[in-house]
Coordinates of C-alpha atoms (C1' of nucleotides) in Angstrom, one line a residue:
Chain A
M20 CA -4.0 11.8 -8.4
R21 CA -3.2 13.2 -11.1
A22 CA -5.4 13.1 -14.7
N23 CA -2.5 12.4 -18.0
S24 CA -4.5 15.7 -18.7
L25 CA -1.6 17.7 -16.4
S26 CA 1.8 16.4 -17.9
P27 CA 0.5 16.3 -21.3
I28 CA 3.1 15.4 -24.4
H29 CA 5.2 17.4 -26.6
G30 CA 3.6 18.0 -29.4
S31 CA 1.6 16.0 -31.4
A32 CA 0.3 13.4 -28.3
A33 CA -2.1 11.7 -30.9
Q34 CA -0.3 9.5 -32.4
A35 CA 2.1 8.8 -29.5
P36 CA 2.5 4.9 -28.3
T37 CA 0.5 4.0 -25.4
L38 CA 3.7 3.0 -24.1
A39 CA 4.9 6.4 -24.1
L40 CA 2.5 7.9 -22.6
K41 CA 2.6 5.9 -19.1
L42 CA 6.5 7.1 -18.9
N43 CA 5.1 10.5 -19.8
A44 CA 3.6 9.9 -16.1
F45 CA 6.7 10.0 -15.3
T46 CA 8.7 12.3 -17.3
R47 CA 8.0 14.7 -19.8
L48 CA 9.8 12.7 -22.9
S49 CA 11.4 14.1 -26.1
V50 CA 9.3 13.9 -29.7
E51 CA 12.9 11.4 -30.2
D52 CA 12.3 9.7 -27.9
I53 CA 9.1 9.1 -28.7
E54 CA 9.5 8.4 -32.4
A55 CA 12.2 5.8 -30.5
L56 CA 9.2 4.1 -28.9
Q57 CA 7.7 3.5 -32.0
R58 CA 10.0 2.1 -33.0
L59 CA 9.2 -0.5 -31.0
T60 CA 6.5 -1.9 -32.2
R61 CA 7.8 -2.9 -35.2
S62 CA 6.7 -6.6 -34.8
V63 CA 3.2 -7.0 -33.4
R64 CA 1.6 -10.4 -32.2
S65 CA -2.1 -10.6 -31.6
V66 CA -3.4 -12.7 -29.9
E67 CA -7.3 -14.6 -29.4
P68 CA -8.5 -13.8 -26.3
R69 CA -8.1 -16.5 -23.7
R70 CA -4.8 -17.4 -25.4
D71 CA -2.0 -18.5 -23.8
I72 CA 1.4 -15.2 -25.0
M73 CA 3.5 -17.3 -22.9
R74 CA 3.4 -19.9 -20.9
E75 CA 5.7 -20.9 -17.6
G76 CA 8.8 -23.5 -18.6
E77 CA 9.2 -21.2 -21.8
Q78 CA 12.8 -19.8 -22.1
P79 CA 12.3 -16.2 -23.0
L80 CA 13.9 -14.6 -25.9
H81 CA 12.5 -11.5 -26.5
V82 CA 10.2 -8.6 -24.7
H83 CA 5.7 -8.4 -24.6
L84 CA 5.2 -5.3 -24.8
A85 CA 2.1 -4.8 -25.3
V86 CA -0.2 -2.5 -27.2
K87 CA -4.2 -3.2 -27.4
G88 CA -6.2 -4.9 -25.2
W89 CA -6.0 -6.7 -22.1
G90 CA -3.9 -9.8 -20.6
C91 CA -2.7 -10.8 -17.0
R92 CA -0.1 -13.0 -15.5
Y93 CA -1.0 -16.0 -13.6
K94 CA 0.7 -19.4 -11.9
S95 CA -0.7 -22.2 -11.1
L96 CA -0.6 -24.8 -8.0
P97 CA -0.4 -29.1 -9.4
D98 CA -4.3 -29.1 -7.8
G99 CA -5.1 -26.8 -10.2
K100 CA -5.6 -23.7 -7.9
R101 CA -5.0 -20.6 -10.3
Q102 CA -3.4 -17.2 -8.6
V103 CA -3.3 -14.6 -11.6
V104 CA 0.0 -11.8 -10.4
G105 CA -1.0 -9.0 -12.2
F106 CA -3.1 -7.8 -15.2
F107 CA -1.4 -5.3 -18.5
L108 CA -3.3 -2.5 -20.3
P109 CA -1.7 -0.9 -23.4
G110 CA 1.4 0.2 -22.6
D111 CA 2.5 -1.8 -20.0
F112 CA 5.3 -4.8 -20.7
C113 CA 3.8 -8.4 -19.7
D114 CA 7.4 -9.4 -19.1
L115 CA 9.6 -6.8 -18.9
N116 CA 13.1 -8.6 -18.2
A117 CA 12.4 -11.7 -17.5
Y118 CA 14.3 -12.0 -21.3
A119 CA 17.4 -12.8 -18.3
L120 CA 16.2 -16.0 -17.0
K121 CA 16.7 -19.5 -18.8
E122 CA 12.6 -19.8 -17.7
M123 CA 9.8 -18.4 -16.8
D124 CA 7.8 -19.3 -13.6
H125 CA 5.2 -18.2 -14.3
S126 CA 2.7 -17.9 -18.1
I127 CA 1.1 -15.1 -19.7
A128 CA -2.5 -14.5 -21.0
A129 CA -4.8 -12.7 -23.3
I130 CA -7.8 -12.2 -21.8
T131 CA -9.7 -9.7 -24.9
P132 CA -7.9 -9.6 -28.6
V133 CA -4.7 -8.4 -27.4
K134 CA -1.8 -6.7 -29.6
V135 CA 1.3 -7.0 -28.1
A136 CA 4.7 -5.9 -29.4
V137 CA 7.7 -7.9 -29.9
I138 CA 11.1 -7.0 -29.1
G139 CA 14.4 -8.5 -29.7
R140 CA 16.5 -8.1 -26.6
E141 CA 18.8 -6.6 -29.0
D142 CA 16.7 -3.3 -29.2
M143 CA 15.7 -3.2 -26.4
E144 CA 19.3 -2.9 -24.7
S145 CA 20.6 -0.6 -27.7
L146 CA 17.0 2.1 -26.8
I147 CA 18.0 1.8 -23.5
D148 CA 21.9 2.4 -24.2
S149 CA 21.3 4.8 -26.3
H150 CA 18.4 7.1 -24.7
P151 CA 19.0 7.5 -21.4
R152 CA 16.1 9.5 -20.2
I153 CA 14.2 6.1 -21.4
A154 CA 16.4 4.0 -19.5
Q155 CA 15.5 5.9 -16.3
A156 CA 12.0 5.8 -16.8
L157 CA 11.8 2.6 -17.5
R158 CA 13.8 1.8 -13.9
W159 CA 10.9 3.2 -13.1
N160 CA 8.1 1.3 -14.6
D161 CA 10.0 -1.7 -12.5
L162 CA 9.7 0.1 -9.0
V163 CA 6.3 1.0 -9.9
D164 CA 5.2 -2.3 -11.0
Q165 CA 7.0 -4.5 -8.1
G166 CA 5.4 -2.0 -5.5
T167 CA 1.9 -2.4 -6.8
Q168 CA 2.6 -6.9 -6.4
R169 CA 3.6 -5.7 -2.8
E170 CA -0.3 -3.8 -2.6
W171 CA -1.0 -6.8 -4.0
L172 CA 0.2 -9.0 -1.8
L173 CA -1.7 -6.4 1.3
N174 CA -4.4 -7.2 -0.4
L175 CA -4.9 -10.6 -0.9
G176 CA -3.8 -10.9 2.7
Q177 CA -5.5 -8.2 5.6
R178 CA -8.2 -7.1 3.0
S179 CA -11.9 -7.9 3.2
A180 CA -13.5 -9.9 0.0
Y181 CA -15.3 -6.1 -0.3
A182 CA -12.5 -3.9 0.0
R183 CA -10.0 -6.0 -1.7
I184 CA -12.7 -6.5 -5.2
A185 CA -13.0 -2.3 -5.0
H186 CA -9.0 -2.5 -4.8
L187 CA -8.6 -3.9 -7.1
I188 CA -10.9 -1.7 -9.6
L189 CA -9.7 0.8 -8.1
E190 CA -6.4 0.4 -9.1
L191 CA -7.7 -0.7 -13.1
F192 CA -9.5 2.6 -13.0
L193 CA -6.6 4.3 -12.2
R194 CA -4.2 3.0 -14.7
L195 CA -6.5 3.3 -17.6
R196 CA -6.9 6.8 -16.8
I197 CA -3.1 7.5 -16.7
V198 CA -3.5 6.0 -20.5
G199 CA -5.9 7.7 -21.8
M200 CA -8.5 5.1 -21.6
T201 CA -11.3 6.3 -20.1
E202 CA -13.7 8.3 -20.3
G203 CA -15.2 10.6 -17.5
H204 CA -16.2 8.4 -14.7
S205 CA -16.6 5.1 -17.0
C206 CA -14.7 2.8 -19.2
D207 CA -14.8 -0.2 -20.5
F208 CA -13.9 -3.1 -18.0
P209 CA -13.3 -6.8 -19.7
L210 CA -12.7 -8.9 -16.7
T211 CA -15.8 -12.1 -16.1
Q212 CA -16.1 -12.0 -12.1
N213 CA -13.9 -15.7 -13.4
D214 CA -11.0 -13.0 -13.4
I215 CA -12.0 -11.3 -10.7
A216 CA -12.1 -13.8 -8.2
D217 CA -8.3 -15.5 -9.6
A218 CA -6.9 -12.1 -8.9
T219 CA -8.2 -11.3 -5.4
G220 CA -8.0 -15.6 -4.4
L221 CA -11.7 -15.6 -3.7
T222 CA -14.3 -17.7 -5.8
A223 CA -16.8 -16.7 -8.1
V224 CA -19.5 -16.8 -6.7
H225 CA -18.6 -14.9 -3.5
V226 CA -17.4 -12.5 -6.5
N227 CA -20.8 -12.2 -7.4
R228 CA -21.9 -11.4 -4.6
M229 CA -19.5 -8.8 -3.2
L230 CA -19.9 -7.2 -6.5
Q231 CA -23.7 -6.5 -6.2
E232 CA -23.0 -5.6 -2.3
L233 CA -20.8 -2.9 -3.9
R234 CA -24.1 -2.5 -6.8
G235 CA -26.0 -1.8 -3.6
D236 CA -24.0 0.4 -2.2
G237 CA -23.7 3.0 -5.1
I238 CA -20.0 2.6 -5.2
I239 CA -19.7 1.3 -8.5
E240 CA -22.0 0.6 -11.6
L241 CA -21.0 -2.0 -13.7
E242 CA -22.2 -3.8 -16.3
R243 CA -22.0 -4.9 -20.0
K244 CA -18.4 -5.1 -19.3
R245 CA -18.6 -0.9 -18.8
L246 CA -18.0 0.3 -15.1
T247 CA -18.9 3.9 -13.5
I248 CA -17.4 4.8 -11.0
P249 CA -20.2 7.5 -9.4
D250 CA -17.5 9.1 -6.8
L251 CA -13.6 7.8 -6.1
E252 CA -13.2 9.1 -3.6
V253 CA -16.6 7.1 -1.6
L254 CA -14.5 4.1 -3.5
K255 CA -10.9 4.8 -2.0
E256 CA -12.4 5.1 1.3
A257 CA -14.0 0.3 0.1
A258 CA -11.0 0.2 -0.8
M259 CA -8.9 1.7 2.0
F260 CA -6.7 3.0 -0.9
N261 CA -3.7 4.2 -0.4
P262 CA -2.4 6.1 -3.6
N263 CA 1.0 6.0 -2.9
Y264 CA 2.5 2.6 -4.9
L265 CA 1.9 3.6 -8.2
H266 CA 4.6 6.5 -7.9
L267 CA 3.2 9.4 -9.1
E268 CA 4.6 11.9 -7.2
H269 CA 8.6 11.4 -7.5
E270 CA 12.2 13.8 -8.7
G271 CA 11.7 12.2 -12.6
R272 CA 10.7 15.0 -13.6
H273 CA 14.1 16.8 -13.7
L274 CA 14.5 14.9 -16.4
D275 CA 11.9 17.2 -17.6
A276 CA 12.9 17.2 -22.1
S277 CA 10.7 20.5 -22.1
N278 CA 13.3 21.9 -18.9
Chain B
M3 CA 17.8 -28.1 -5.2
R4 CA 21.4 -27.0 -6.3
A5 CA 23.4 -27.6 -2.4
N6 CA 25.7 -24.2 -2.2
S7 CA 28.4 -27.1 -1.9
L8 CA 28.6 -27.6 -5.4
S9 CA 29.4 -24.5 -6.4
P10 CA 32.0 -23.0 -3.8
I11 CA 33.6 -19.9 -4.7
H12 CA 37.2 -19.3 -5.3
G13 CA 39.0 -18.9 -3.3
S14 CA 38.7 -18.0 0.4
A15 CA 34.8 -18.6 0.8
A16 CA 35.2 -17.9 4.7
Q17 CA 35.9 -13.9 4.4
A18 CA 33.5 -14.0 1.9
P19 CA 30.8 -11.6 2.6
T20 CA 27.1 -13.5 2.5
L21 CA 25.9 -11.2 -0.5
A22 CA 29.0 -13.4 -2.3
L23 CA 26.9 -16.8 -0.6
K24 CA 24.1 -15.2 -2.6
L25 CA 25.0 -14.5 -5.8
N26 CA 28.0 -17.1 -6.5
A27 CA 24.6 -19.5 -7.0
F28 CA 24.2 -17.4 -9.8
T29 CA 27.6 -17.8 -11.2
R30 CA 31.1 -17.8 -9.9
L31 CA 33.1 -15.5 -8.9
S32 CA 36.1 -13.9 -9.0
V33 CA 38.4 -12.9 -6.4
E34 CA 37.9 -9.0 -7.7
D35 CA 34.7 -9.5 -7.7
I36 CA 34.5 -10.6 -4.2
E37 CA 37.0 -7.8 -3.3
A38 CA 34.4 -5.4 -4.3
L39 CA 31.7 -6.7 -2.7
Q40 CA 33.6 -7.0 0.9
R41 CA 34.9 -3.3 0.2
L42 CA 30.4 -2.7 0.2
T43 CA 29.8 -3.5 3.7
R44 CA 32.3 -0.2 4.8
S45 CA 29.9 1.3 7.0
V46 CA 27.4 -1.5 9.2
R47 CA 24.5 0.3 10.7
S48 CA 22.7 -2.0 13.9
V49 CA 19.4 -2.1 14.4
E50 CA 17.9 -3.7 17.6
P51 CA 14.9 -6.1 17.4
R52 CA 11.7 -5.2 16.6
R53 CA 12.5 -1.5 15.4
D54 CA 11.9 -0.4 12.1
I55 CA 15.2 0.4 10.0
M56 CA 13.2 2.6 7.3
R57 CA 9.5 3.7 7.1
E58 CA 6.9 4.0 4.6
G59 CA 6.4 7.4 2.8
E60 CA 10.6 8.5 4.0
Q61 CA 12.7 9.4 1.3
P62 CA 15.0 5.9 1.0
L63 CA 18.2 8.0 0.6
H64 CA 20.8 5.2 0.5
V65 CA 20.5 0.9 -0.1
H66 CA 20.6 -1.1 3.0
L67 CA 21.8 -4.3 2.4
A68 CA 21.4 -7.1 5.4
V69 CA 24.3 -8.2 7.3
K70 CA 22.8 -10.0 10.2
G71 CA 19.6 -11.3 11.5
W72 CA 16.7 -10.9 9.8
G73 CA 14.0 -8.5 8.8
C74 CA 10.7 -8.1 7.2
R75 CA 9.4 -5.7 4.9
Y76 CA 5.8 -4.8 5.5
K77 CA 2.6 -2.4 4.6
S78 CA -0.5 -1.7 7.0
L79 CA -3.7 -0.6 6.2
P80 CA -5.6 2.0 8.1
D81 CA -7.1 -0.3 10.0
G82 CA -4.0 -1.6 11.9
K83 CA -3.8 -5.2 10.2
R84 CA -0.3 -5.3 8.2
Q85 CA 1.1 -7.5 5.9
V86 CA 4.7 -9.2 5.4
V87 CA 6.0 -8.5 1.8
G88 CA 8.8 -10.1 2.4
F89 CA 11.8 -11.3 4.8
F90 CA 15.3 -10.7 4.5
L91 CA 17.6 -12.7 5.6
P92 CA 21.5 -11.8 5.4
G93 CA 23.2 -11.7 2.0
D94 CA 20.0 -10.0 0.9
F95 CA 18.9 -6.6 -0.6
C96 CA 16.7 -4.3 1.8
D97 CA 15.7 -2.1 -1.1
L98 CA 17.9 -2.4 -3.7
N99 CA 16.3 -0.3 -6.7
A100 CA 14.0 1.9 -3.9
Y101 CA 16.1 4.8 -4.0
A102 CA 15.4 5.9 -7.6
L103 CA 11.8 6.6 -5.7
K104 CA 11.1 9.7 -4.2
E105 CA 9.2 8.2 -1.0
M106 CA 8.9 4.8 0.4
D107 CA 5.7 2.7 -0.9
H108 CA 5.8 0.4 2.5
S109 CA 8.4 0.5 5.6
I110 CA 11.2 -2.5 6.3
A111 CA 11.9 -4.2 10.4
A112 CA 14.0 -6.1 12.3
I113 CA 13.0 -9.5 13.4
T114 CA 16.5 -10.3 15.5
P115 CA 18.7 -8.1 16.2
V116 CA 20.5 -6.8 12.9
K117 CA 23.4 -5.5 11.1
V118 CA 22.9 -4.3 7.6
A119 CA 25.0 -2.1 5.4
V120 CA 23.8 1.4 4.0
I121 CA 25.9 1.8 0.5
G122 CA 25.8 5.0 -1.3
R123 CA 24.1 4.9 -3.7
E124 CA 27.1 6.2 -6.1
D125 CA 28.7 3.6 -4.4
M126 CA 26.5 1.0 -5.4
E127 CA 26.7 2.6 -8.9
S128 CA 29.8 2.5 -9.9
L129 CA 30.2 -1.8 -8.2
I130 CA 27.9 -1.9 -11.4
D131 CA 29.6 0.2 -14.0
S132 CA 33.2 -1.2 -13.3
H133 CA 32.2 -5.4 -12.8
P134 CA 29.6 -6.3 -15.0
R135 CA 30.0 -9.9 -13.5
I136 CA 27.9 -9.0 -10.9
A137 CA 26.1 -6.1 -11.9
Q138 CA 24.7 -9.1 -13.9
A139 CA 24.5 -11.2 -11.3
L140 CA 22.5 -8.3 -9.5
R141 CA 20.2 -8.3 -12.3
W142 CA 19.6 -12.1 -11.3
N143 CA 18.6 -11.4 -7.7
D144 CA 16.7 -8.9 -8.7
L145 CA 14.4 -11.3 -11.2
V146 CA 14.4 -13.8 -8.5
D147 CA 13.1 -11.4 -5.8
Q148 CA 10.3 -10.5 -8.1
G149 CA 10.0 -14.1 -8.5
T150 CA 9.6 -14.3 -4.9
Q151 CA 6.5 -12.0 -4.7
R152 CA 4.7 -13.8 -7.3
E153 CA 5.2 -17.0 -5.5
W154 CA 3.8 -15.2 -2.6
L155 CA 0.8 -13.5 -4.1
L156 CA 0.2 -17.5 -5.3
N157 CA 0.5 -18.7 -1.3
L158 CA -1.9 -16.1 -0.3
G159 CA -4.7 -16.4 -2.9
Q160 CA -4.5 -19.7 -3.3
R161 CA -3.0 -21.7 -1.1
S162 CA -4.3 -23.3 2.4
A163 CA -4.1 -22.1 5.6
Y164 CA -1.8 -25.7 6.3
A165 CA 0.2 -25.5 3.1
R166 CA 0.7 -21.9 2.9
I167 CA 2.8 -22.3 6.3
A168 CA 4.6 -25.2 4.6
H169 CA 5.4 -23.3 2.1
L170 CA 7.0 -20.4 3.1
I171 CA 8.8 -22.5 6.1
L172 CA 10.8 -24.6 3.2
E173 CA 11.2 -20.8 1.0
L174 CA 13.5 -19.9 4.5
F175 CA 15.5 -23.1 4.5
L176 CA 16.1 -23.0 0.6
R177 CA 17.4 -19.1 0.9
L178 CA 19.6 -19.9 4.5
R179 CA 21.0 -23.7 3.3
I180 CA 22.0 -20.7 -0.3
V181 CA 24.1 -18.8 2.1
G182 CA 25.4 -21.5 4.6
M183 CA 23.3 -20.5 8.4
T184 CA 21.9 -24.4 8.1
E185 CA 23.9 -27.4 9.9
G186 CA 22.0 -30.7 7.6
H187 CA 18.1 -30.5 8.7
S188 CA 18.3 -27.9 10.3
C189 CA 18.5 -24.7 10.9
D190 CA 17.6 -21.2 13.2
F191 CA 14.2 -20.0 12.6
P192 CA 14.0 -17.0 15.1
L193 CA 10.0 -15.6 13.8
T194 CA 7.2 -15.5 15.8
Q195 CA 3.9 -17.7 15.3
N196 CA 3.2 -13.8 15.0
D197 CA 4.9 -13.3 12.7
I198 CA 3.9 -16.0 10.2
A199 CA 0.5 -15.3 10.7
D200 CA 1.7 -11.7 8.7
A201 CA 3.1 -12.8 6.4
T202 CA 0.9 -15.9 5.2
G203 CA -2.2 -13.7 6.4
L204 CA -3.6 -15.4 9.2
T205 CA -4.4 -15.1 12.8
A206 CA -1.6 -16.0 15.3
V207 CA -4.1 -18.5 16.7
H208 CA -3.9 -20.5 13.6
V209 CA -0.8 -20.2 13.0
N210 CA -0.2 -22.0 15.3
R211 CA -3.2 -24.7 14.8
M212 CA -1.3 -25.2 11.8
L213 CA 2.1 -25.7 13.4
Q214 CA 0.4 -27.8 15.7
E215 CA -0.3 -30.8 12.8
L216 CA 2.7 -30.0 11.0
R217 CA 5.3 -31.3 13.9
G218 CA 1.8 -33.9 14.7
D219 CA 2.8 -35.4 10.9
G220 CA 5.8 -35.8 11.6
I221 CA 6.8 -32.7 8.7
I222 CA 8.4 -30.8 10.7
E223 CA 10.5 -30.2 14.5
L224 CA 10.2 -26.2 15.1
E225 CA 10.4 -25.1 18.8
R226 CA 12.9 -22.9 21.0
K227 CA 13.8 -21.7 17.8
R228 CA 14.7 -24.0 16.1
L229 CA 13.8 -25.6 12.3
T230 CA 14.4 -29.3 11.7
I231 CA 12.8 -31.1 8.6
P232 CA 13.8 -34.3 8.3
D233 CA 12.8 -35.0 4.9
L234 CA 12.6 -32.5 2.4
E235 CA 10.9 -34.4 -0.1
V236 CA 7.6 -34.3 2.1
L237 CA 7.9 -30.8 3.1
K238 CA 8.0 -30.1 -0.8
E239 CA 4.6 -32.3 -0.7
A240 CA 2.7 -30.9 1.6
A241 CA 3.6 -27.4 0.9
M242 CA 2.9 -27.6 -3.5
F243 CA 6.4 -26.2 -3.8
N244 CA 7.9 -25.9 -6.6
P245 CA 11.4 -24.3 -7.1
N246 CA 11.5 -22.9 -10.3
Y247 CA 10.7 -18.9 -9.1
L248 CA 14.6 -19.0 -6.7
H249 CA 15.8 -19.9 -10.3
L250 CA 18.6 -22.0 -9.5
E251 CA 19.4 -23.9 -13.2
H252 CA 20.3 -20.6 -15.3
E253 CA 22.2 -19.2 -17.8
G254 CA 24.0 -17.6 -16.3
R255 CA 27.7 -19.5 -15.2
H256 CA 28.9 -18.9 -18.9
L257 CA 29.8 -15.7 -17.1
D258 CA 30.9 -18.1 -14.8
A259 CA 35.0 -16.0 -13.3
S260 CA 36.7 -19.6 -13.2
N261 CA 36.2 -20.4 -16.8
Chain C
dC20 C1' -32.4 -20.4 -32.4
dG21 C1' -30.1 -22.5 -30.0
dT22 C1' -24.8 -23.0 -27.7
dC23 C1' -21.6 -21.7 -25.1
dT24 C1' -20.6 -18.9 -21.6
dA25 C1' -21.1 -15.0 -17.5
dT26 C1' -24.6 -13.7 -14.2
dT27 C1' -27.4 -15.4 -10.3
dT28 C1' -29.0 -17.3 -6.9
dG29 C1' -29.6 -20.9 -2.5
dA30 C1' -29.3 -23.8 0.9
dG31 C1' -25.3 -26.1 3.9
dC32 C1' -21.5 -26.3 5.8
dC33 C1' -15.5 -26.0 6.8
dC34 C1' -11.9 -23.3 7.1
dC35 C1' -11.0 -20.3 10.0
dG36 C1' -11.6 -15.8 13.0
dT37 C1' -12.8 -14.1 17.4
dC38 C1' -12.1 -13.1 22.3
dA39 C1' -11.1 -14.6 26.4
dA40 C1' -7.9 -16.8 29.5
dA41 C1' -4.6 -20.2 31.0
dG42 C1' 0.6 -21.6 30.3
dG43 C1' 5.5 -22.2 28.9
dC44 C1' 9.7 -19.1 28.6
dG45 C1' 13.2 -15.8 29.3
dG46 C1' 15.5 -12.0 31.4
dT47 C1' 15.9 -8.9 35.2
dG48 C1' 16.6 -7.9 39.2
dG49 C1' 16.2 -8.2 44.4
Chain D
dC7 C1' 18.0 -18.5 43.3
dC8 C1' 13.5 -16.8 43.4
dA9 C1' 10.6 -13.7 42.1
dC10 C1' 8.4 -10.9 39.1
dC11 C1' 7.5 -9.9 34.5
dG12 C1' 6.3 -9.6 29.8
dC13 C1' 6.2 -12.1 25.2
dC14 C1' 4.8 -15.4 23.7
dT15 C1' 2.7 -20.0 22.9
dT16 C1' -0.8 -22.7 23.6
dT17 C1' -6.0 -23.9 24.4
dG18 C1' -11.6 -23.6 24.3
dA19 C1' -16.0 -22.5 23.0
dC20 C1' -17.8 -19.7 20.0
dG21 C1' -19.6 -17.2 15.5
dG22 C1' -18.7 -16.0 11.5
dG23 C1' -16.9 -14.9 5.9
dG24 C1' -16.1 -16.9 2.5
dC25 C1' -16.7 -21.7 0.2
dT26 C1' -19.3 -26.3 -2.4
dC27 C1' -22.6 -28.0 -4.9
dA28 C1' -25.9 -27.6 -7.8
dA29 C1' -29.3 -25.6 -10.6
dA30 C1' -31.9 -21.4 -12.8
dT31 C1' -31.3 -17.3 -15.8
dA32 C1' -29.3 -14.3 -19.1
dG33 C1' -26.2 -12.9 -22.6
dA34 C1' -23.2 -13.3 -26.2
dC35 C1' -23.0 -14.8 -30.6
dG36 C1' -23.1 -17.2 -34.7

DNA sequence: CGTCTATTTGAGCCCCGTCAAAGGCGGTGG
DNA sequence: CCACCGCCTTTGACGGGGCTCAAATAGACG
């Protein structure tokens, strides 16, 4: 797993938007690229925890880019059952590309207090047209998202409850690390056991029992919304984790702005 | 559900490639568009049933477009468990966009005898650059694929075995109908119960029992690789089916070549 | 300090998995 | 035309992983 510090952003990383941090995991962006990304986040919408940002059936008019907080995408069944189909963290798009469709086939909700940048589709398109390096990085980002969906299918279909939860936790930790939201072996982890249940296709009761088992086995520490992973390798083993779907090793670096 | 006959292809539909039939569900293509799609399929590769077309870890060099036969994409776990993450039918891309990545995060296999068009990435890119209507239709196609992945997550995570299998069968029937591969209420259905099991996260034994129940309830007829659906509405009910993820109602028709 | 939500615990059971073996069906060769 | 073989489907008995229902406890927040 490539630590983010191995591919620092050109110049001042401190002010770089989180999206830039993430795309930087694919190809090193130029100062001008980063500035262009920064200009995207002029219009920001704040959403309270547990509120919908967009609902199934609505027409998507803009692109939403998560700037702060955790959220999820989910689908529901007529009998009330709910499946989380993805989480988004700072630097993730909530609904990239969705604006090409007439209506949303899923909903988007905040988990913690969330800030999303609301981006007009024209702004998005002109950014892509004028910044080929960003365009390529966004395509890569999109493919990683699709790979993640496939890995989730594998998770739901084939892993045991124990490994399934371990896998989810590990994936989120690694994604947080890419955008600099971890401190050593720890990170904030605001998901409730209910959220984990909805994402893994289990019940909250069973998630609770599996978390206790994971704690008992010394694989994770998780309390008060704070996660610590004593040994990443041990967790990987428990989760049957294969990092290839995150595509952190790739060819995009030939576009490196510093070359 | 919009029957394909409601949006016939301009002029001679008979020779139109299956991909054109499918994109035509989004926007009516021009004769020139269809000819351009036809030129894509110059190089065709035949694959025997149950053989891999491409394997996890390989570098994707070309785009593969299914022309004939059924196939699937799948991922495996170290313990040997296998999850089918999608099926492809004639007119579907096996791996659109994947060529931007360094290596495949999943494998692709033939189920029946398959013919795939092997398309160079330059050919693909120049097609997109020179045919904006096709480019838009391919974007739509991509979004439908992503919506399908999300629906599969809902299927695996929240539906009962009974509804899960019903949903898979219904989805495949509707997708076959779009490309004209159904006859009334029937179609060929070459999946083994093992294939269904791998796609639904169940065991073949349990798939067998659920199919018997679906047959007993008069919801499907399925024998000798031949499927009949006496009443689509009844099957939809059993599957808790919501067609919105297929995005068959949309705005793309403003690009209609016949306007 | 009271209320609301989230976590934890327990008992019972059911859906689905496992293991094993017996049919059916299509293909192939004698 | 029949015998054989391999794959697929079907059936049965049994066990277990995860669900349900219910209630107690612990935190978070005002």
